[in-house]
mmCIF file of C-alpha atoms in Angstrom:
data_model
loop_
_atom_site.group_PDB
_atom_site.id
_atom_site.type_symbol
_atom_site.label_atom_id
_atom_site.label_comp_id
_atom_site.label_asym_id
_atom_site.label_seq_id
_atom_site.Cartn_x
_atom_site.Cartn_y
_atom_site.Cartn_z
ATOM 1 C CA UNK I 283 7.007 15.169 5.823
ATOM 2 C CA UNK I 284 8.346 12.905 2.733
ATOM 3 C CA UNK I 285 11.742 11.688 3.017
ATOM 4 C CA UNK I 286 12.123 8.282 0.553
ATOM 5 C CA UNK I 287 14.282 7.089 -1.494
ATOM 6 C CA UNK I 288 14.118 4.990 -4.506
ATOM 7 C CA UNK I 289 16.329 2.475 -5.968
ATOM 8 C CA UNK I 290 16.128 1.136 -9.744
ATOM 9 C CA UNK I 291 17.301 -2.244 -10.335
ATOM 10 C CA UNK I 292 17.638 -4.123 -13.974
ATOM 11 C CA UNK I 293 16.908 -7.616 -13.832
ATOM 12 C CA UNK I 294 19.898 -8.920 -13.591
ATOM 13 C CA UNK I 295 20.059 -6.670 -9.920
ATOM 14 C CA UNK I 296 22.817 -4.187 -11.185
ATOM 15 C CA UNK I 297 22.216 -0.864 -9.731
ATOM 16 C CA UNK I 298 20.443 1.543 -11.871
ATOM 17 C CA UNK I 299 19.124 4.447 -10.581
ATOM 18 C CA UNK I 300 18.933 6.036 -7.394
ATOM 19 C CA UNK I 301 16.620 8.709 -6.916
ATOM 20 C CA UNK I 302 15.679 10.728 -3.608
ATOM 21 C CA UNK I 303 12.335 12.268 -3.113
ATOM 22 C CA UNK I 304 12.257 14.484 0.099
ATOM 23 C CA UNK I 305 9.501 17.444 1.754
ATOM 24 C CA UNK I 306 11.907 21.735 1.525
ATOM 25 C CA UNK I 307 8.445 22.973 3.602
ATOM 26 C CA UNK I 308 6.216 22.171 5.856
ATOM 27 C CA UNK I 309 3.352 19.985 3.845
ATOM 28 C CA UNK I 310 -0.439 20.382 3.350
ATOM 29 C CA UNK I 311 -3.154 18.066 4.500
ATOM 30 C CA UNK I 312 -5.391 18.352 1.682
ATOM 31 C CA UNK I 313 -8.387 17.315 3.633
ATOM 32 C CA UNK I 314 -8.221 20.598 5.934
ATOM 33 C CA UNK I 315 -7.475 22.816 3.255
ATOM 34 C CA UNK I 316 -10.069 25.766 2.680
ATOM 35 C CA UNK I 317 -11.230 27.159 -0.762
ATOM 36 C CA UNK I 318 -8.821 29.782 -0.840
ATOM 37 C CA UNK I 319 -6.067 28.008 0.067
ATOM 38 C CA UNK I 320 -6.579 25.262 -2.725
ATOM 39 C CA UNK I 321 -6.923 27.772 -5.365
ATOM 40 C CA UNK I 322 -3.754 29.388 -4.732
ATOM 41 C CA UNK I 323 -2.068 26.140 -4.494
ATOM 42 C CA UNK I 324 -4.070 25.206 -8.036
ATOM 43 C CA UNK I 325 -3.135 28.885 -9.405
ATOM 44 C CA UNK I 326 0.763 28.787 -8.502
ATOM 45 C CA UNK I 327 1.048 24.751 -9.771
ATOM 46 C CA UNK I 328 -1.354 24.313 -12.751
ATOM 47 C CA UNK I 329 1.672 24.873 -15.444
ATOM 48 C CA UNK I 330 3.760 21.884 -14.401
ATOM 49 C CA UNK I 331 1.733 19.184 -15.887
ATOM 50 C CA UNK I 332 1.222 20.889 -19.389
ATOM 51 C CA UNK I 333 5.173 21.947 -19.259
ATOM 52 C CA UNK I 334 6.305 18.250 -18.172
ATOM 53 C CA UNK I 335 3.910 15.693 -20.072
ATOM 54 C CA UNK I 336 4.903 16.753 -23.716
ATOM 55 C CA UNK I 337 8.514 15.578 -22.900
ATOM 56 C CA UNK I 338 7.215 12.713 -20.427
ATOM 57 C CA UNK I 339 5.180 11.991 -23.878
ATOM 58 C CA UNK I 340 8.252 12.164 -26.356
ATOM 59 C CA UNK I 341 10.784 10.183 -23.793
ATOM 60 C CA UNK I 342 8.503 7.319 -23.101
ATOM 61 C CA UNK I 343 7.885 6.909 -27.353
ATOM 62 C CA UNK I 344 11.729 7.104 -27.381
ATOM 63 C CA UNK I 345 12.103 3.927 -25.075
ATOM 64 C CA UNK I 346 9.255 2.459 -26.544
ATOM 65 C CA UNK I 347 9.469 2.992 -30.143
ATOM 66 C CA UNK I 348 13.359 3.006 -30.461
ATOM 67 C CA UNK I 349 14.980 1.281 -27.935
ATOM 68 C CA UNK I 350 11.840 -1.519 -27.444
ATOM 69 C CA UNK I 351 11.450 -1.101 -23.657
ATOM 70 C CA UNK I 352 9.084 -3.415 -21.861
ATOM 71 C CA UNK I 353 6.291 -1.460 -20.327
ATOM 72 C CA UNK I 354 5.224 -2.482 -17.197
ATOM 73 C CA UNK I 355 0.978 -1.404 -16.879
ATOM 74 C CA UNK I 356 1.461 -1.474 -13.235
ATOM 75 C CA UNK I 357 3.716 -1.597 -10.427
ATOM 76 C CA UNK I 358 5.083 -5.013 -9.187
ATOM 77 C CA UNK I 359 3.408 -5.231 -5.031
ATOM 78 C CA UNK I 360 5.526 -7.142 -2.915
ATOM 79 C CA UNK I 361 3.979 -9.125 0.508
ATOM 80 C CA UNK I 362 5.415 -6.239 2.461
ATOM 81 C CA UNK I 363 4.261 -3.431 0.272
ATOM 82 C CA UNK I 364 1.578 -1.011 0.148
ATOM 83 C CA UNK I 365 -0.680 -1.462 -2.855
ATOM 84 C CA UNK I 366 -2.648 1.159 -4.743
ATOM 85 C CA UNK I 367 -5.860 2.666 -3.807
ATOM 86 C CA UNK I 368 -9.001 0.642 -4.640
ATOM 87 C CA UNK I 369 -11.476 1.780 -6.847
ATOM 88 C CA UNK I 370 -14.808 1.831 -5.449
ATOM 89 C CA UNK I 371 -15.838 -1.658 -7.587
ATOM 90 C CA UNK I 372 -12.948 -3.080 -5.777
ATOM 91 C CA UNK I 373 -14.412 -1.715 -2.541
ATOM 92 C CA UNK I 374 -17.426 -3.481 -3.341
ATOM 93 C CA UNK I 375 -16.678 -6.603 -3.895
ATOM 94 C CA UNK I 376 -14.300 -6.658 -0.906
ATOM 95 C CA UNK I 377 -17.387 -6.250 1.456
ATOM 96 C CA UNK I 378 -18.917 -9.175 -0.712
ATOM 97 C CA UNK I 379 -15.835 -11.955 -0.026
ATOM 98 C CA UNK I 380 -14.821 -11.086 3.599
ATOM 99 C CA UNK I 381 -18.255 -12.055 3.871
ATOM 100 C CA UNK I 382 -17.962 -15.058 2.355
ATOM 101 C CA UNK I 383 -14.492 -15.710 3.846
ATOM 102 C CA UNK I 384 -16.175 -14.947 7.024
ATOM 103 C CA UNK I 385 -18.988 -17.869 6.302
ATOM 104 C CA UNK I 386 -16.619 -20.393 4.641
ATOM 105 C CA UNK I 387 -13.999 -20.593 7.363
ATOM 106 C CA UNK I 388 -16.647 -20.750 10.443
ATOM 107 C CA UNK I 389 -18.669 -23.645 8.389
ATOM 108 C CA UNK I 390 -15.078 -25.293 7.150
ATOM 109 C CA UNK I 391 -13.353 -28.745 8.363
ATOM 110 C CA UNK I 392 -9.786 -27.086 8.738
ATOM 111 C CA UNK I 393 -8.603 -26.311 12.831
ATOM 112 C CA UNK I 394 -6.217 -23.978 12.116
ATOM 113 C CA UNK I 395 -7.795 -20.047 12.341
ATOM 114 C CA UNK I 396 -6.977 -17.819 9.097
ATOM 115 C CA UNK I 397 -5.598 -14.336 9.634
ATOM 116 C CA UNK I 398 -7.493 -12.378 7.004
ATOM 117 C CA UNK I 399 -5.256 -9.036 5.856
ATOM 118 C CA UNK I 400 -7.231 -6.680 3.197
ATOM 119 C CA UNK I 401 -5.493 -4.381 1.484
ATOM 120 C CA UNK I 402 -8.774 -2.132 1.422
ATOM 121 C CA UNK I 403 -7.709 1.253 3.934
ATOM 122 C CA UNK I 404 -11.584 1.464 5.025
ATOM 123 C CA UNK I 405 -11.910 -1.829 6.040
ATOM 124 C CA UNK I 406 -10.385 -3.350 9.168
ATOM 125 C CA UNK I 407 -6.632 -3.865 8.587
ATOM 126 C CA UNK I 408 -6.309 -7.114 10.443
ATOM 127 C CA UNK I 409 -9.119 -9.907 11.265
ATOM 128 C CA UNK I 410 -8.705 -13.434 12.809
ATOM 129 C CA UNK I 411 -11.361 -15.951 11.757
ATOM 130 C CA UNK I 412 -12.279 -19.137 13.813
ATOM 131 C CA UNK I 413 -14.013 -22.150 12.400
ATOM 132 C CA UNK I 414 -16.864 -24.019 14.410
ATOM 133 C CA UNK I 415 -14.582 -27.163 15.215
ATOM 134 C CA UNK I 416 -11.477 -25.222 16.146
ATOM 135 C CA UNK I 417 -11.276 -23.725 19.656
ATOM 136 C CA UNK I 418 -10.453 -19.870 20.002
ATOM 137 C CA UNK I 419 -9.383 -19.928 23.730
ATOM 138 C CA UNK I 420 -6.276 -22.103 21.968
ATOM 139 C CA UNK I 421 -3.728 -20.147 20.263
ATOM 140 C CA UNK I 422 -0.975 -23.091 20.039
ATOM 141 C CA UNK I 423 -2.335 -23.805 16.492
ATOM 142 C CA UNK I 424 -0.470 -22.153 13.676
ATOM 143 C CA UNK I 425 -2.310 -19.510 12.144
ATOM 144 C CA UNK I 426 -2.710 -19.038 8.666
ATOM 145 C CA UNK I 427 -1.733 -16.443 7.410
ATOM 146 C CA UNK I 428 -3.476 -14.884 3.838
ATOM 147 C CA UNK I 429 -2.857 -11.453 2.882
ATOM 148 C CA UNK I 430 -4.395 -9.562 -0.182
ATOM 149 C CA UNK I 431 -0.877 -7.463 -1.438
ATOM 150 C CA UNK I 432 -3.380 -5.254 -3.763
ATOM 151 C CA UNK I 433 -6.668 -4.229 -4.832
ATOM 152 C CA UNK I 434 -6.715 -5.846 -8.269
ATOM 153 C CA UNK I 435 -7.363 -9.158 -6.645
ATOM 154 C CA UNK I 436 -10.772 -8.858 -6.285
ATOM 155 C CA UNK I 437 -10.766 -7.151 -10.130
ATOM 156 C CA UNK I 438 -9.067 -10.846 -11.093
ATOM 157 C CA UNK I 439 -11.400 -12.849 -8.602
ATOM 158 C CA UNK I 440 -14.476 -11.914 -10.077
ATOM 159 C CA UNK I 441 -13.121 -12.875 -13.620
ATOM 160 C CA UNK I 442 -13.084 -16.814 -12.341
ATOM 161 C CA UNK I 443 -15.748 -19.123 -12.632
ATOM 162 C CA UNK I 444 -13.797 -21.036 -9.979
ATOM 163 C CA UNK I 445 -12.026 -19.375 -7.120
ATOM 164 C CA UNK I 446 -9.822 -22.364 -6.387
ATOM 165 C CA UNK I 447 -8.968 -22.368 -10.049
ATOM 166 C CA UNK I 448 -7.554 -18.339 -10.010
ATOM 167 C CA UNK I 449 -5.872 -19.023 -6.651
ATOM 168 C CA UNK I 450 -4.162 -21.853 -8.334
ATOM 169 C CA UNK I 451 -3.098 -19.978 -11.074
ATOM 170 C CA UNK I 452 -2.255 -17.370 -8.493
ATOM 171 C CA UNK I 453 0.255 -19.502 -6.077
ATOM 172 C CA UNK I 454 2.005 -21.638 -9.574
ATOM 173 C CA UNK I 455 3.083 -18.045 -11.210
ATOM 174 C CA UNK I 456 6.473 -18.691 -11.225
ATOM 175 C CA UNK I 457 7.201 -14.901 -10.069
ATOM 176 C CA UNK I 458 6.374 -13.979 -6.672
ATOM 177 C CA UNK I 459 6.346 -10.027 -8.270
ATOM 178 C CA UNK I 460 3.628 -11.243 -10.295
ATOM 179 C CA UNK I 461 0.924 -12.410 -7.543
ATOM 180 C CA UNK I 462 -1.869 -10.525 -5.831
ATOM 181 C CA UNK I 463 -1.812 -12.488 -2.589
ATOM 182 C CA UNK I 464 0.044 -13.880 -0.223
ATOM 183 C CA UNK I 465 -0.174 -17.259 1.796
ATOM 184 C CA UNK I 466 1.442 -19.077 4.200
ATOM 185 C CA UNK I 467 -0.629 -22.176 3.614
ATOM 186 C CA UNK I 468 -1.310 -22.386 -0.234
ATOM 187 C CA UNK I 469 -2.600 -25.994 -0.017
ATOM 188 C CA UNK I 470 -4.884 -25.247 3.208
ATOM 189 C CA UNK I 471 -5.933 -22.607 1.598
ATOM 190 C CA UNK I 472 -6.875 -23.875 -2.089
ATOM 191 C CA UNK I 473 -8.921 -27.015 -0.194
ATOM 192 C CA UNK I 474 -10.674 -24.378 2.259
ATOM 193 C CA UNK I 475 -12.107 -22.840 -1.178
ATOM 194 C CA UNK I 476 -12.257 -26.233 -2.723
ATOM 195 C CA UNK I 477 -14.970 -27.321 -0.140
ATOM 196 C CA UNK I 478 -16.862 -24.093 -0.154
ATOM 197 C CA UNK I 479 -18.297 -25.147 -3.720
ATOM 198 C CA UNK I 480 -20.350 -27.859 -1.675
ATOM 199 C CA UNK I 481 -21.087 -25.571 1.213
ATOM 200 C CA UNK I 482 -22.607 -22.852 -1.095
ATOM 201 C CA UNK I 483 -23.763 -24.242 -4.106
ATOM 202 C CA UNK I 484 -26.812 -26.784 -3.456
ATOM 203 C CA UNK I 485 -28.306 -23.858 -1.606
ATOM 204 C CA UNK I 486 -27.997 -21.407 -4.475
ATOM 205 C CA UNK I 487 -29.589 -23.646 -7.369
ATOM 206 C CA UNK I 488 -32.864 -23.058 -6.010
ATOM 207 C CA UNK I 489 -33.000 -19.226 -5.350
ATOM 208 C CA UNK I 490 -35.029 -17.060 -7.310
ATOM 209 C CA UNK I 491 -32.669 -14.853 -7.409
ATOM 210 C CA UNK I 492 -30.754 -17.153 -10.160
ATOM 211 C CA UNK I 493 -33.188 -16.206 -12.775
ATOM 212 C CA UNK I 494 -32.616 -12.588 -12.081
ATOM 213 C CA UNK I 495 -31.567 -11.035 -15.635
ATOM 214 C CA UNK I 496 -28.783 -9.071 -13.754
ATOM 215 C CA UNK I 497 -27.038 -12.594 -12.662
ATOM 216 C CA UNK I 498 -27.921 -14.187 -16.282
ATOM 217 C CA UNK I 499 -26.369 -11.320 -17.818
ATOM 218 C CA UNK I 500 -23.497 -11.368 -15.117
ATOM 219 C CA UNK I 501 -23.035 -15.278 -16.126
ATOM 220 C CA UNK I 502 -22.795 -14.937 -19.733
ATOM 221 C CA UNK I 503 -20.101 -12.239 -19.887
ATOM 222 C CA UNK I 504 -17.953 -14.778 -17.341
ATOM 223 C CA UNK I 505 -18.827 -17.240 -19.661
ATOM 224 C CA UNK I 506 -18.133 -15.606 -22.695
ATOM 225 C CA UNK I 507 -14.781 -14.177 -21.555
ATOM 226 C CA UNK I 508 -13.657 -17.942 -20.731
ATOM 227 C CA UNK I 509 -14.095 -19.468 -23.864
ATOM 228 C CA UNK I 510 -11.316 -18.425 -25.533
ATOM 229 C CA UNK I 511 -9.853 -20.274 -28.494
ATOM 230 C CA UNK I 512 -6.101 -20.401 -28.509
ATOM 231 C CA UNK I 513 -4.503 -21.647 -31.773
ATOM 232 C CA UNK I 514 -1.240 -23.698 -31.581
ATOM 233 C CA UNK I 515 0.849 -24.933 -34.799
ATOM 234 C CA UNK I 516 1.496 -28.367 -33.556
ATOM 235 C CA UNK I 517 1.919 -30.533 -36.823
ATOM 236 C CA UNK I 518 0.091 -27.663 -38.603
ATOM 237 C CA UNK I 519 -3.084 -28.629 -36.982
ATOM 238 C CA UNK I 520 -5.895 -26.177 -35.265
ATOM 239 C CA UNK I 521 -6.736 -26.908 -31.714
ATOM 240 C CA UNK I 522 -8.673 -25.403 -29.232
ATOM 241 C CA UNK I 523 -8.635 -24.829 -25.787
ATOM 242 C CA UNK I 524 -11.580 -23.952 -23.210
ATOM 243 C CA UNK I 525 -13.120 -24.888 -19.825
ATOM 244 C CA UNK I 526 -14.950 -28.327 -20.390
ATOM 245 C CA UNK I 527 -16.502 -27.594 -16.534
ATOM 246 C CA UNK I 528 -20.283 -26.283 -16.639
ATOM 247 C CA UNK I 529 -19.734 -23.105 -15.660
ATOM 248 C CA UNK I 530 -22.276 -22.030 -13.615
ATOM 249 C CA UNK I 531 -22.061 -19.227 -10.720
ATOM 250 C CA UNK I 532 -19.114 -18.664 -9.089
ATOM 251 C CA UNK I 533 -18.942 -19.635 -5.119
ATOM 252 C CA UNK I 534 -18.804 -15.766 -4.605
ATOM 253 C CA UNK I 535 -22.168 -15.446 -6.469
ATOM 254 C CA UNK I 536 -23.916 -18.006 -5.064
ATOM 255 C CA UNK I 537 -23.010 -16.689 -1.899
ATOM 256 C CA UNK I 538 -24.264 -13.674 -3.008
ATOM 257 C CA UNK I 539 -27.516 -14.684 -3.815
ATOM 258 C CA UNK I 540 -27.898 -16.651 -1.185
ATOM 259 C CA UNK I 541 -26.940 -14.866 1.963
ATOM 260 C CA UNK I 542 -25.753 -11.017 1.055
ATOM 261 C CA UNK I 543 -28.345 -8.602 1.923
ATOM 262 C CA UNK I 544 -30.460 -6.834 -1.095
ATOM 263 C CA UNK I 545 -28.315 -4.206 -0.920
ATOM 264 C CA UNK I 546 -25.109 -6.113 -0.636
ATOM 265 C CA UNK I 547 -26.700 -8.457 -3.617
ATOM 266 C CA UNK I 548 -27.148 -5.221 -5.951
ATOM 267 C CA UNK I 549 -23.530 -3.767 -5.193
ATOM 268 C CA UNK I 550 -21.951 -7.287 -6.105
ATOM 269 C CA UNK I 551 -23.667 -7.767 -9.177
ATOM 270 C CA UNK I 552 -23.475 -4.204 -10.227
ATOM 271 C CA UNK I 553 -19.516 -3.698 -9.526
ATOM 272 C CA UNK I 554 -18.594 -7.283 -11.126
ATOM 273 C CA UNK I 555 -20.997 -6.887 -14.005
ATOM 274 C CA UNK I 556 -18.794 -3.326 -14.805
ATOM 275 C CA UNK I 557 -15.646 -5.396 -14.997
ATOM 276 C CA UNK I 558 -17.058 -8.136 -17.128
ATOM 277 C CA UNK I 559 -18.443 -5.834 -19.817
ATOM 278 C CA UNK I 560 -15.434 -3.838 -19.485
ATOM 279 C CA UNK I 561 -13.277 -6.510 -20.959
ATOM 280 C CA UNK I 562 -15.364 -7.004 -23.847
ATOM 281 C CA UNK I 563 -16.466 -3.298 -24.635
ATOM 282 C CA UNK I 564 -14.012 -1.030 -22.792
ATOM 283 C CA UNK I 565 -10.544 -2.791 -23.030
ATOM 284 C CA UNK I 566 -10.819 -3.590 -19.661
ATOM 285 C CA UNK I 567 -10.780 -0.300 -18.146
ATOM 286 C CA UNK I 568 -14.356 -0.452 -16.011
ATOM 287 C CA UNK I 569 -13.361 3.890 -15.819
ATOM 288 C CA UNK I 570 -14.250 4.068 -19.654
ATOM 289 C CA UNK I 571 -17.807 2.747 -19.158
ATOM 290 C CA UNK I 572 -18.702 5.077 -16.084
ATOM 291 C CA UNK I 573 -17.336 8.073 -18.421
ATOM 292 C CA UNK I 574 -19.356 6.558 -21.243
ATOM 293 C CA UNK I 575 -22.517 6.336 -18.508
ATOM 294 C CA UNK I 576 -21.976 10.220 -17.260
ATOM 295 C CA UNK I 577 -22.113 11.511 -21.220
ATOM 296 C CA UNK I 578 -25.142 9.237 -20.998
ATOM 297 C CA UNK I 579 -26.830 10.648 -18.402
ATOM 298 C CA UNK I 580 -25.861 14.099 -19.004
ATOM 299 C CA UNK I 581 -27.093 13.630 -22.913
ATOM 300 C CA UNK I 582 -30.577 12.060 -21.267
ATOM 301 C CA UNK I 583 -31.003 15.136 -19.210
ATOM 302 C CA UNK I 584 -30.863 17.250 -22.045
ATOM 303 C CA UNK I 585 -33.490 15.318 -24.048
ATOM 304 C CA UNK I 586 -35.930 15.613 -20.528
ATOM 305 C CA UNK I 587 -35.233 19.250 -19.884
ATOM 306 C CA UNK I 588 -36.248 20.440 -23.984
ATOM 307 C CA UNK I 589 -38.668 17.848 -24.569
ATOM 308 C CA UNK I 590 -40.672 18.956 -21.204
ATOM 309 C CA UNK I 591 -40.217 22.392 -23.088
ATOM 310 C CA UNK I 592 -41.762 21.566 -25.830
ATOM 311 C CA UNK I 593 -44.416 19.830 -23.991
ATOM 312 C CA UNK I 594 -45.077 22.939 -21.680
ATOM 313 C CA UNK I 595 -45.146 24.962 -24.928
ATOM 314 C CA UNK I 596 -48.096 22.761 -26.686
ATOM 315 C CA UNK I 597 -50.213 22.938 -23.407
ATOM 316 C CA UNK I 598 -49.589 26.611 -22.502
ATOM 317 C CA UNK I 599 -48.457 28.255 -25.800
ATOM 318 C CA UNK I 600 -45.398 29.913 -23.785
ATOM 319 C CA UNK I 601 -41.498 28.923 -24.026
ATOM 320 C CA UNK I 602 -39.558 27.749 -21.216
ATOM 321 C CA UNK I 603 -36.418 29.979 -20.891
ATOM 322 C CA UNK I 604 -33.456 27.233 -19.970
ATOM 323 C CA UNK I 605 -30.525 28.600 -19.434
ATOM 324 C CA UNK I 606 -27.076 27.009 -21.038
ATOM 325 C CA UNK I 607 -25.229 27.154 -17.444
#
């Protein structure tokens, strides 16, 4: 049963709007629902989308247009919060980095043991990592704590030549509404990442793997997307601002490379490559290139299917019949 309620706030904390949203019948797991039972409940609710989104449509232009609304592209997560769903790139490269969280802490010089939350449902909710030099039989050390409050950290991770570098960016936001994690040791925790550039990255320079033209590609759309030019008017002057760091492969790549199985290496460089190219091609929405790959695919199987007809029909002098559905 759903029984929630929802309070609206302005910024300035006035009370805005209070809304209730609460179960009249017994609900539905859709899960255990059978084919019938889904297309009556598709048959008897089908008209309320097309009857609410035109006026959704016109109120939203009203705010926007005339009364110059911010719009918010998603929903502020708070520490205690569930986050949305993850997409399944997100799910990817979550498997990647608890594996490399896994293999930083255990080779690190910190004593305390990190508490690693992920905010991914089909991954275990809780785990408790232990480096080599700290002793797990002790639990009088204070534990640190880092929590991942949504999915769309691993969407920003990946963007980051340097993971210290988007953690620091992460922790200095100035709101708290505004971060994708949560620690209760920022400084332990930027230094633990810090040090995993020398733990990982002698090791990847020589793999073969480096000259792979999926990672070359991967690098030069992270390399591409950091060199931005931002123009200031100071003294009417034109100056520009970019990373003066080589930037090579991330820590998460190199530990990638290095130590990920094949298949974990191809699922990596596959899911961050789609959110790369994304920003550049598809307005960062990775969802527009796997519709653009489907019409692909589906457009490709249509070339196969009548140009093996045509084929069939030069070596046999008799038409396929395809049908159209």
């Amino acid at each position: 049963m759903i029984d929630n309620n929802i309070t609206l706030n302005s910024s300035k904390s006035h009370l805005k709007l209070v809304a209730r949203v609460f179960s009249t019948e017994a609900s539905s797991d859709p899960a255990t629902l059978g084919y019938w039972t889904s297309l009556r409940f598709i048959a008897a609710w089908w008209w309320v989308g097309f009857v609410t989104f035109p006026r959704i449509v016109k109120e939203a232009g009203e705010l926007f247009f005339r009364r110059k609304l911010h719009v918010w592209y998603r929903p502020e997560v708070l520490k205690d919060t569930i986050g949305r769903r993850p997409t399944n790139d997100e799910v990817k490269i979550e498997s990647t980095f608890r594996n490399f969280l896994t293999y930083v802490v255990k080779n690190s010089k910190i004593e305390q043991p990190l508490c690693y939350i992920s905010s991914i449902p089909s991954s275990s909710a809780s785990e408790t990592l232990y480096p080599e030099s700290a002793d797990s039989s002790n639990p009088s050390k204070e534990v640190i704590d880092f929590k991942i409050t949504t999915p769309l950290f691993f969407a920003h991770l990946v963007r980051y030549s340097h993971i210290s570098e988007f953690l620091s960016n992460e922790i200095l936001t100035d709101d708290d509404k505004d971060r994708t994690f949560y620690t209760s040791h920022p400084r332990v925790l930027l230094q633990l990442f810090k040090d995993s550039s020398n733990i990982l990255r002698p090791s990847s320079e020589h793999s073969p793997l480096s000259n792979d033209l999926r990672w070359r590609f991967l690098q030069w759309l992270r390399t591409n997307r950091s060199q931005k030019v931002v123009q200031s008017d100071v003294n009417k002057q034109q100056h520009t601002k970019s990373d003066i760091r080589h930037l090579s492969f991330s820590e998460l790549d190199s530990f990638a490379m290095s130590l990920e199985s094949p298949s974990g290496k191809a699922q990596y460089v596959g899911a961050t490559t789609k959110i790369l190219l994304s920003d550049i091609v598809a307005f960062g929405y990775p969802e527009i290139l796997d519709a653009v790959n489907y019409v692909l695919k589906v457009l490709a199987s249509y070339v196969v299917v009548y140009g093996m007809k045509d084929i069939w029909y030069m070596i046999t002098g008799e038409w396929i019949i395809v049908p159209l559905a």
